[in-house]
Every structure is written in structure tokens, then in C-alpha cells.
């Protein structure tokens, strides 16, 4: 049986220097069709994006989420956070997710893909599950963004539990929500490039 490569434990990761996150000046909130088309024009210039979604959490048994409520896409320089309550914004988001020839890289994307299909009515193209890449290279089954950032950069990727479980369906997102969402996608695209992956 092939030996698995070691990954740092939580305590070790916590002692690492923090991962340099994108600040608000490098994050664009997208809420309508006009802003979405501007994002589309910028993103089309780049062959690979970090990708993730956020949905309003459900706390009761039987509750079904109508998420995702937020779609985030990032390049190594910038991130766009799409709020999906506007029909025009959703249409452009669907176009982006169905765009062929562009890698959309992230972690734990199985649920995200299903929700994109249900919410936007498109089959996402070019999805790359980074956990699979790490598994193929001899790491444990699910590396996750924290483990990946620790292994590749020797840094701690800090995630806010408060932001993670916040209401992503609300009309106005807070700055902490924007930073949280954007950096999930940003970290993914940084990991993608650090792994030496190139679009085929």
C-alpha cells in the first residue's frame, strides 16, 4: 500500500504565519447584470479561476437550502463575489460557469456543482477538484484549503466560523462576509498555480 504523505495537524498549522489574504480593495461585489458583465470581461482574460459558493445555512431537519446565494471567482490578483438574487446577475454567472476552456479550481466542490446546476440551470465546465490532485500526489483523501495552504506555503489560512455560518442570502453582505467568500476562491487559485497546474 502506498504510503501517504504527511500533512500538518491543526496545532502545527495554527503556529504558522498567516496566509496573506485579499483585502477589500481587491474584491468586487457583483449585484446586477452591468457589474456582472464587467466581471465577465475581466475573467475571460484569465485561463484559470478559483471557485467556490456560499449558501444560507439550514439549521432544522428537513429544511432545504435554495442556495447558492453567493458565487465567488478569483484570479491571483482579484476576486469577484456575485450575489445571485438578481436575475441578470444569475444569467451572467451561469454563462461564466458554463464557459468552456477555463479551469474552475476549488475544494470540496461536489455539493457546489449540484447547487449550480439547480440554481443556474447549467452544467459547470472545467471544474477541478483540488482534493483529487492532492490525493493523486499521495496526500490524504481530503486535504482542504487549510491543509493545502499549510503544505504549499507553510502558512495558516484563517477561516471565520462566524462568517461561514452567517446569512448569505441577506440583501447586503458585510465586509467580513466579502473577505471570507473572496479568499476561499483566492486561496484555491493560489494553490492551483503553486501545484504547477496549467490549463490543457
PDB file of C-alpha atoms in Angstrom:
ATOM      1  CA  UNK A   1       0.000   0.000   0.000  1.00  0.00           C
ATOM      2  CA  UNK A   2       1.361   3.380  -0.975  1.00  0.00           C
ATOM      3  CA  UNK A   3       2.437   5.485   1.981  1.00  0.00           C
ATOM      4  CA  UNK A   4       0.519   8.707   2.394  1.00  0.00           C
ATOM      5  CA  UNK A   5       2.483  11.937   2.545  1.00  0.00           C
ATOM      6  CA  UNK A   6       2.192  13.686   5.904  1.00  0.00           C
ATOM      7  CA  UNK A   7       0.102  16.797   6.424  1.00  0.00           C
ATOM      8  CA  UNK A   8       0.489  19.175   9.360  1.00  0.00           C
ATOM      9  CA  UNK A   9      -2.005  18.819  12.208  1.00  0.00           C
ATOM     10  CA  UNK A  10      -4.276  21.657  13.358  1.00  0.00           C
ATOM     11  CA  UNK A  11      -1.960  22.752  16.169  1.00  0.00           C
ATOM     12  CA  UNK A  12       1.037  22.901  13.841  1.00  0.00           C
ATOM     13  CA  UNK A  13      -0.904  24.877  11.243  1.00  0.00           C
ATOM     14  CA  UNK A  14      -2.091  27.327  13.908  1.00  0.00           C
ATOM     15  CA  UNK A  15       1.554  28.204  14.684  1.00  0.00           C
ATOM     16  CA  UNK A  16       2.338  29.061  11.060  1.00  0.00           C
ATOM     17  CA  UNK A  17       2.420  32.665   9.830  1.00  0.00           C
ATOM     18  CA  UNK A  18      -0.923  33.818   8.382  1.00  0.00           C
ATOM     19  CA  UNK A  19      -1.741  33.481   4.704  1.00  0.00           C
ATOM     20  CA  UNK A  20      -1.837  36.927   3.079  1.00  0.00           C
ATOM     21  CA  UNK A  21      -5.473  37.369   2.149  1.00  0.00           C
ATOM     22  CA  UNK A  22      -7.059  39.680  -0.383  1.00  0.00           C
ATOM     23  CA  UNK A  23      -8.278  42.898   1.178  1.00  0.00           C
ATOM     24  CA  UNK A  24     -11.477  44.765   0.258  1.00  0.00           C
ATOM     25  CA  UNK A  25      -9.545  46.862  -2.294  1.00  0.00           C
ATOM     26  CA  UNK A  26      -9.045  43.722  -4.418  1.00  0.00           C
ATOM     27  CA  UNK A  27     -12.571  42.354  -4.060  1.00  0.00           C
ATOM     28  CA  UNK A  28     -15.511  43.394  -6.244  1.00  0.00           C
ATOM     29  CA  UNK A  29     -19.084  42.815  -5.124  1.00  0.00           C
ATOM     30  CA  UNK A  30     -21.312  41.976  -8.098  1.00  0.00           C
ATOM     31  CA  UNK A  31     -25.036  42.548  -7.612  1.00  0.00           C
ATOM     32  CA  UNK A  32     -26.524  43.298 -11.040  1.00  0.00           C
ATOM     33  CA  UNK A  33     -26.157  42.491 -14.741  1.00  0.00           C
ATOM     34  CA  UNK A  34     -23.993  45.512 -15.583  1.00  0.00           C
ATOM     35  CA  UNK A  35     -21.462  44.686 -12.868  1.00  0.00           C
ATOM     36  CA  UNK A  36     -21.603  41.018 -13.856  1.00  0.00           C
ATOM     37  CA  UNK A  37     -20.722  41.814 -17.471  1.00  0.00           C
ATOM     38  CA  UNK A  38     -17.731  43.849 -16.280  1.00  0.00           C
ATOM     39  CA  UNK A  39     -16.597  40.854 -14.224  1.00  0.00           C
ATOM     40  CA  UNK A  40     -17.135  38.549 -17.200  1.00  0.00           C
ATOM     41  CA  UNK A  41     -14.918  40.729 -19.395  1.00  0.00           C
ATOM     42  CA  UNK A  42     -12.109  40.635 -16.823  1.00  0.00           C
ATOM     43  CA  UNK A  43     -12.398  36.935 -16.027  1.00  0.00           C
ATOM     44  CA  UNK A  44     -12.411  35.868 -19.683  1.00  0.00           C
ATOM     45  CA  UNK A  45      -8.825  37.118 -19.942  1.00  0.00           C
ATOM     46  CA  UNK A  46      -7.615  34.502 -17.431  1.00  0.00           C
ATOM     47  CA  UNK A  47      -7.340  30.730 -18.119  1.00  0.00           C
ATOM     48  CA  UNK A  48      -7.948  29.520 -14.545  1.00  0.00           C
ATOM     49  CA  UNK A  49     -10.073  30.759 -11.650  1.00  0.00           C
ATOM     50  CA  UNK A  50     -10.515  29.848  -8.040  1.00  0.00           C
ATOM     51  CA  UNK A  51     -14.149  28.882  -7.469  1.00  0.00           C
ATOM     52  CA  UNK A  52     -16.469  28.438  -4.503  1.00  0.00           C
ATOM     53  CA  UNK A  53     -20.043  29.166  -3.432  1.00  0.00           C
ATOM     54  CA  UNK A  54     -21.816  30.123  -0.219  1.00  0.00           C
ATOM     55  CA  UNK A  55     -25.354  29.271   0.830  1.00  0.00           C
ATOM     56  CA  UNK A  56     -27.509  30.388   3.730  1.00  0.00           C
ATOM     57  CA  UNK A  57     -27.126  27.622   6.319  1.00  0.00           C
ATOM     58  CA  UNK A  58     -30.071  25.450   7.311  1.00  0.00           C
ATOM     59  CA  UNK A  59     -30.363  24.569  10.975  1.00  0.00           C
ATOM     60  CA  UNK A  60     -33.526  22.484  11.135  1.00  0.00           C
ATOM     61  CA  UNK A  61     -34.032  18.923   9.971  1.00  0.00           C
ATOM     62  CA  UNK A  62     -35.968  18.897   6.719  1.00  0.00           C
ATOM     63  CA  UNK A  63     -35.001  22.421   5.703  1.00  0.00           C
ATOM     64  CA  UNK A  64     -33.778  22.558   2.120  1.00  0.00           C
ATOM     65  CA  UNK A  65     -31.383  25.280   1.027  1.00  0.00           C
ATOM     66  CA  UNK A  66     -32.236  27.252  -2.105  1.00  0.00           C
ATOM     67  CA  UNK A  67     -28.571  28.202  -2.463  1.00  0.00           C
ATOM     68  CA  UNK A  68     -26.094  29.010  -3.607  1.00  0.00           C
ATOM     69  CA  UNK A  69     -26.761  32.617  -2.719  1.00  0.00           C
ATOM     70  CA  UNK A  70     -23.204  33.712  -3.470  1.00  0.00           C
ATOM     71  CA  UNK A  71     -20.742  32.639  -6.168  1.00  0.00           C
ATOM     72  CA  UNK A  72     -17.132  33.681  -5.861  1.00  0.00           C
ATOM     73  CA  UNK A  73     -14.490  33.568  -8.599  1.00  0.00           C
ATOM     74  CA  UNK A  74     -10.892  34.697  -8.241  1.00  0.00           C
ATOM     75  CA  UNK A  75      -7.668  35.227 -10.140  1.00  0.00           C
ATOM     76  CA  UNK A  76      -4.278  35.599  -8.415  1.00  0.00           C
ATOM     77  CA  UNK A  77      -4.880  39.364  -8.367  1.00  0.00           C
ATOM     78  CA  UNK A  78      -8.581  39.906  -7.755  1.00  0.00           C
ATOM     79  CA  UNK A  79     -11.834  38.272  -6.656  1.00  0.00           C
ATOM     80  CA  UNK A  80     -15.453  38.818  -7.631  1.00  0.00           C
ATOM     81  CA  UNK A  81     -18.300  37.946  -5.271  1.00  0.00           C
ATOM     82  CA  UNK A  82     -21.604  37.507  -7.118  1.00  0.00           C
ATOM     83  CA  UNK A  83     -24.875  37.842  -5.211  1.00  0.00           C
ATOM     84  CA  UNK A  84     -27.368  35.661  -7.043  1.00  0.00           C
ATOM     85  CA  UNK A  85     -30.683  37.297  -6.088  1.00  0.00           C
ATOM     86  CA  UNK A  86     -30.726  39.413  -9.292  1.00  0.00           C
ATOM     87  CA  UNK A  87     -31.871  37.594 -12.461  1.00  0.00           C
ATOM     88  CA  UNK A  88     -29.423  39.463 -14.685  1.00  0.00           C
ATOM     89  CA  UNK A  89     -26.537  38.656 -12.374  1.00  0.00           C
ATOM     90  CA  UNK A  90     -27.579  34.984 -12.288  1.00  0.00           C
ATOM     91  CA  UNK A  91     -27.629  34.851 -16.100  1.00  0.00           C
ATOM     92  CA  UNK A  92     -24.051  36.074 -16.372  1.00  0.00           C
ATOM     93  CA  UNK A  93     -22.959  33.790 -13.522  1.00  0.00           C
ATOM     94  CA  UNK A  94     -24.465  30.879 -15.449  1.00  0.00           C
ATOM     95  CA  UNK A  95     -22.557  31.961 -18.558  1.00  0.00           C
ATOM     96  CA  UNK A  96     -19.314  32.060 -16.564  1.00  0.00           C
ATOM     97  CA  UNK A  97     -19.833  28.618 -15.053  1.00  0.00           C
ATOM     98  CA  UNK A  98     -20.676  27.090 -18.443  1.00  0.00           C
ATOM     99  CA  UNK A  99     -17.701  28.746 -20.151  1.00  0.00           C
ATOM    100  CA  UNK A 100     -15.510  26.038 -21.738  1.00  0.00           C
ATOM    101  CA  UNK A 101     -11.735  26.170 -21.770  1.00  0.00           C
ATOM    102  CA  UNK A 102     -11.417  27.808 -18.343  1.00  0.00           C
ATOM    103  CA  UNK A 103     -10.363  25.867 -15.242  1.00  0.00           C
ATOM    104  CA  UNK A 104     -12.514  26.488 -12.147  1.00  0.00           C
ATOM    105  CA  UNK A 105     -10.477  25.118  -9.229  1.00  0.00           C
ATOM    106  CA  UNK A 106     -11.591  24.615  -5.660  1.00  0.00           C
ATOM    107  CA  UNK A 107     -12.017  22.256  -2.708  1.00  0.00           C
ATOM    108  CA  UNK A 108     -14.983  20.025  -1.889  1.00  0.00           C
ATOM    109  CA  UNK A 109     -16.905  21.058  -4.982  1.00  0.00           C
ATOM    110  CA  UNK A 110     -19.369  18.159  -5.256  1.00  0.00           C
ATOM    111  CA  UNK A 111     -22.161  19.991  -3.468  1.00  0.00           C
ATOM    112  CA  UNK A 112     -21.291  23.278  -5.178  1.00  0.00           C
ATOM    113  CA  UNK A 113     -21.665  21.679  -8.613  1.00  0.00           C
ATOM    114  CA  UNK A 114     -25.076  20.206  -7.760  1.00  0.00           C
ATOM    115  CA  UNK A 115     -26.324  23.531  -6.452  1.00  0.00           C
ATOM    116  CA  UNK A 116     -25.038  25.421  -9.504  1.00  0.00           C
ATOM    117  CA  UNK A 117     -26.991  23.038 -11.753  1.00  0.00           C
ATOM    118  CA  UNK A 118     -30.157  23.506  -9.680  1.00  0.00           C
ATOM    119  CA  UNK A 119     -29.842  27.285  -9.243  1.00  0.00           C
ATOM    120  CA  UNK A 120     -28.370  28.426 -12.562  1.00  0.00           C
ATOM    121  CA  UNK A 121     -29.594  25.667 -14.862  1.00  0.00           C
ATOM    122  CA  UNK A 122     -26.181  24.966 -16.389  1.00  0.00           C
ATOM    123  CA  UNK A 123     -23.667  22.140 -16.149  1.00  0.00           C
ATOM    124  CA  UNK A 124     -20.428  23.702 -14.880  1.00  0.00           C
ATOM    125  CA  UNK A 125     -17.488  23.213 -17.237  1.00  0.00           C
ATOM    126  CA  UNK A 126     -13.803  22.890 -16.375  1.00  0.00           C
ATOM    127  CA  UNK A 127     -14.312  22.082 -12.687  1.00  0.00           C
ATOM    128  CA  UNK A 128     -11.096  20.914 -10.993  1.00  0.00           C
ATOM    129  CA  UNK A 129     -11.372  19.335  -7.541  1.00  0.00           C
ATOM    130  CA  UNK A 130      -8.051  20.163  -5.882  1.00  0.00           C
ATOM    131  CA  UNK A 131      -8.550  17.464  -3.235  1.00  0.00           C
ATOM    132  CA  UNK A 132      -8.301  14.933  -6.078  1.00  0.00           C
ATOM    133  CA  UNK A 133      -4.978  16.402  -7.233  1.00  0.00           C
ATOM    134  CA  UNK A 134      -3.520  16.095  -3.738  1.00  0.00           C
ATOM    135  CA  UNK A 135      -4.832  12.550  -3.402  1.00  0.00           C
ATOM    136  CA  UNK A 136      -3.191  11.596  -6.712  1.00  0.00           C
ATOM    137  CA  UNK A 137       0.075  13.034  -5.406  1.00  0.00           C
ATOM    138  CA  UNK A 138      -0.029  10.874  -2.294  1.00  0.00           C
ATOM    139  CA  UNK A 139      -1.732  13.024   0.325  1.00  0.00           C
ATOM    140  CA  UNK A 140      -4.741  12.096   2.451  1.00  0.00           C
ATOM    141  CA  UNK A 141      -8.183  11.804   0.950  1.00  0.00           C
ATOM    142  CA  UNK A 142      -9.382  15.369   1.617  1.00  0.00           C
ATOM    143  CA  UNK A 143      -6.675  17.971   2.027  1.00  0.00           C
ATOM    144  CA  UNK A 144      -8.950  21.017   2.175  1.00  0.00           C
ATOM    145  CA  UNK A 145      -7.842  24.586   1.712  1.00  0.00           C
ATOM    146  CA  UNK A 146      -6.227  24.852   5.168  1.00  0.00           C
ATOM    147  CA  UNK A 147      -4.075  21.770   4.684  1.00  0.00           C
ATOM    148  CA  UNK A 148      -3.142  22.773   1.143  1.00  0.00           C
ATOM    149  CA  UNK A 149      -2.045  26.272   2.152  1.00  0.00           C
ATOM    150  CA  UNK A 150      -0.016  24.806   5.031  1.00  0.00           C
ATOM    151  CA  UNK A 151       1.737  22.234   2.826  1.00  0.00           C
ATOM    152  CA  UNK A 152       2.454  24.513  -0.142  1.00  0.00           C
ATOM    153  CA  UNK A 153       3.112  27.863   1.547  1.00  0.00           C
ATOM    154  CA  UNK A 154       3.883  26.987   5.183  1.00  0.00           C
ATOM    155  CA  UNK A 155       1.098  29.379   6.185  1.00  0.00           C
ATOM    156  CA  UNK A 156      -2.132  29.275   8.178  1.00  0.00           C
ATOM    157  CA  UNK A 157      -5.318  30.017   6.259  1.00  0.00           C
ATOM    158  CA  UNK A 158      -7.646  31.557   8.822  1.00  0.00           C
ATOM    159  CA  UNK A 159     -11.369  30.927   8.327  1.00  0.00           C
ATOM    160  CA  UNK A 160     -14.025  32.749  10.333  1.00  0.00           C
ATOM    161  CA  UNK A 161     -16.668  30.369  11.703  1.00  0.00           C
ATOM    162  CA  UNK A 162     -18.941  33.349  12.276  1.00  0.00           C
ATOM    163  CA  UNK A 163     -18.762  34.335   8.605  1.00  0.00           C
ATOM    164  CA  UNK A 164     -19.087  30.730   7.441  1.00  0.00           C
ATOM    165  CA  UNK A 165     -22.416  30.266   9.228  1.00  0.00           C
ATOM    166  CA  UNK A 166     -23.768  33.746   8.514  1.00  0.00           C
ATOM    167  CA  UNK A 167     -26.808  34.590   6.392  1.00  0.00           C
ATOM    168  CA  UNK A 168     -25.515  34.548   2.817  1.00  0.00           C
ATOM    169  CA  UNK A 169     -28.991  35.300   1.448  1.00  0.00           C
ATOM    170  CA  UNK A 170     -29.247  38.750   3.011  1.00  0.00           C
ATOM    171  CA  UNK A 171     -29.502  41.718   0.589  1.00  0.00           C
ATOM    172  CA  UNK A 172     -26.321  43.404   1.837  1.00  0.00           C
ATOM    173  CA  UNK A 173     -23.252  41.359   2.632  1.00  0.00           C
ATOM    174  CA  UNK A 174     -20.917  42.581   5.358  1.00  0.00           C
ATOM    175  CA  UNK A 175     -17.256  43.295   4.709  1.00  0.00           C
ATOM    176  CA  UNK A 176     -16.314  40.211   6.737  1.00  0.00           C
ATOM    177  CA  UNK A 177     -18.557  38.070   4.517  1.00  0.00           C
ATOM    178  CA  UNK A 178     -16.994  39.540   1.359  1.00  0.00           C
ATOM    179  CA  UNK A 179     -13.464  38.929   2.617  1.00  0.00           C
ATOM    180  CA  UNK A 180     -14.342  35.380   3.703  1.00  0.00           C
ATOM    181  CA  UNK A 181     -16.008  34.440   0.421  1.00  0.00           C
ATOM    182  CA  UNK A 182     -13.396  36.060  -1.812  1.00  0.00           C
ATOM    183  CA  UNK A 183     -10.474  34.426  -0.050  1.00  0.00           C
ATOM    184  CA  UNK A 184     -11.887  30.915  -0.311  1.00  0.00           C
ATOM    185  CA  UNK A 185     -11.709  31.318  -4.099  1.00  0.00           C
ATOM    186  CA  UNK A 186      -8.431  33.262  -3.982  1.00  0.00           C
ATOM    187  CA  UNK A 187      -6.673  30.600  -1.906  1.00  0.00           C
ATOM    188  CA  UNK A 188      -7.873  27.948  -4.367  1.00  0.00           C
ATOM    189  CA  UNK A 189      -6.371  29.697  -7.387  1.00  0.00           C
ATOM    190  CA  UNK A 190      -3.121  30.314  -5.486  1.00  0.00           C
ATOM    191  CA  UNK A 191      -2.955  26.598  -4.650  1.00  0.00           C
ATOM    192  CA  UNK A 192      -3.713  25.714  -8.271  1.00  0.00           C
ATOM    193  CA  UNK A 193      -0.740  27.712  -9.513  1.00  0.00           C
ATOM    194  CA  UNK A 194       1.557  26.504  -6.714  1.00  0.00           C
ATOM    195  CA  UNK A 195       0.837  22.913  -7.773  1.00  0.00           C
ATOM    196  CA  UNK A 196       2.249  23.749 -11.200  1.00  0.00           C
ATOM    197  CA  UNK A 197      -1.015  23.010 -12.958  1.00  0.00           C
ATOM    198  CA  UNK A 198      -1.676  24.502 -16.336  1.00  0.00           C
ATOM    199  CA  UNK A 199      -4.898  24.603 -18.368  1.00  0.00           C
ATOM    200  CA  UNK A 200      -4.897  21.987 -21.116  1.00  0.00           C
TER     201      UNK A 200
END
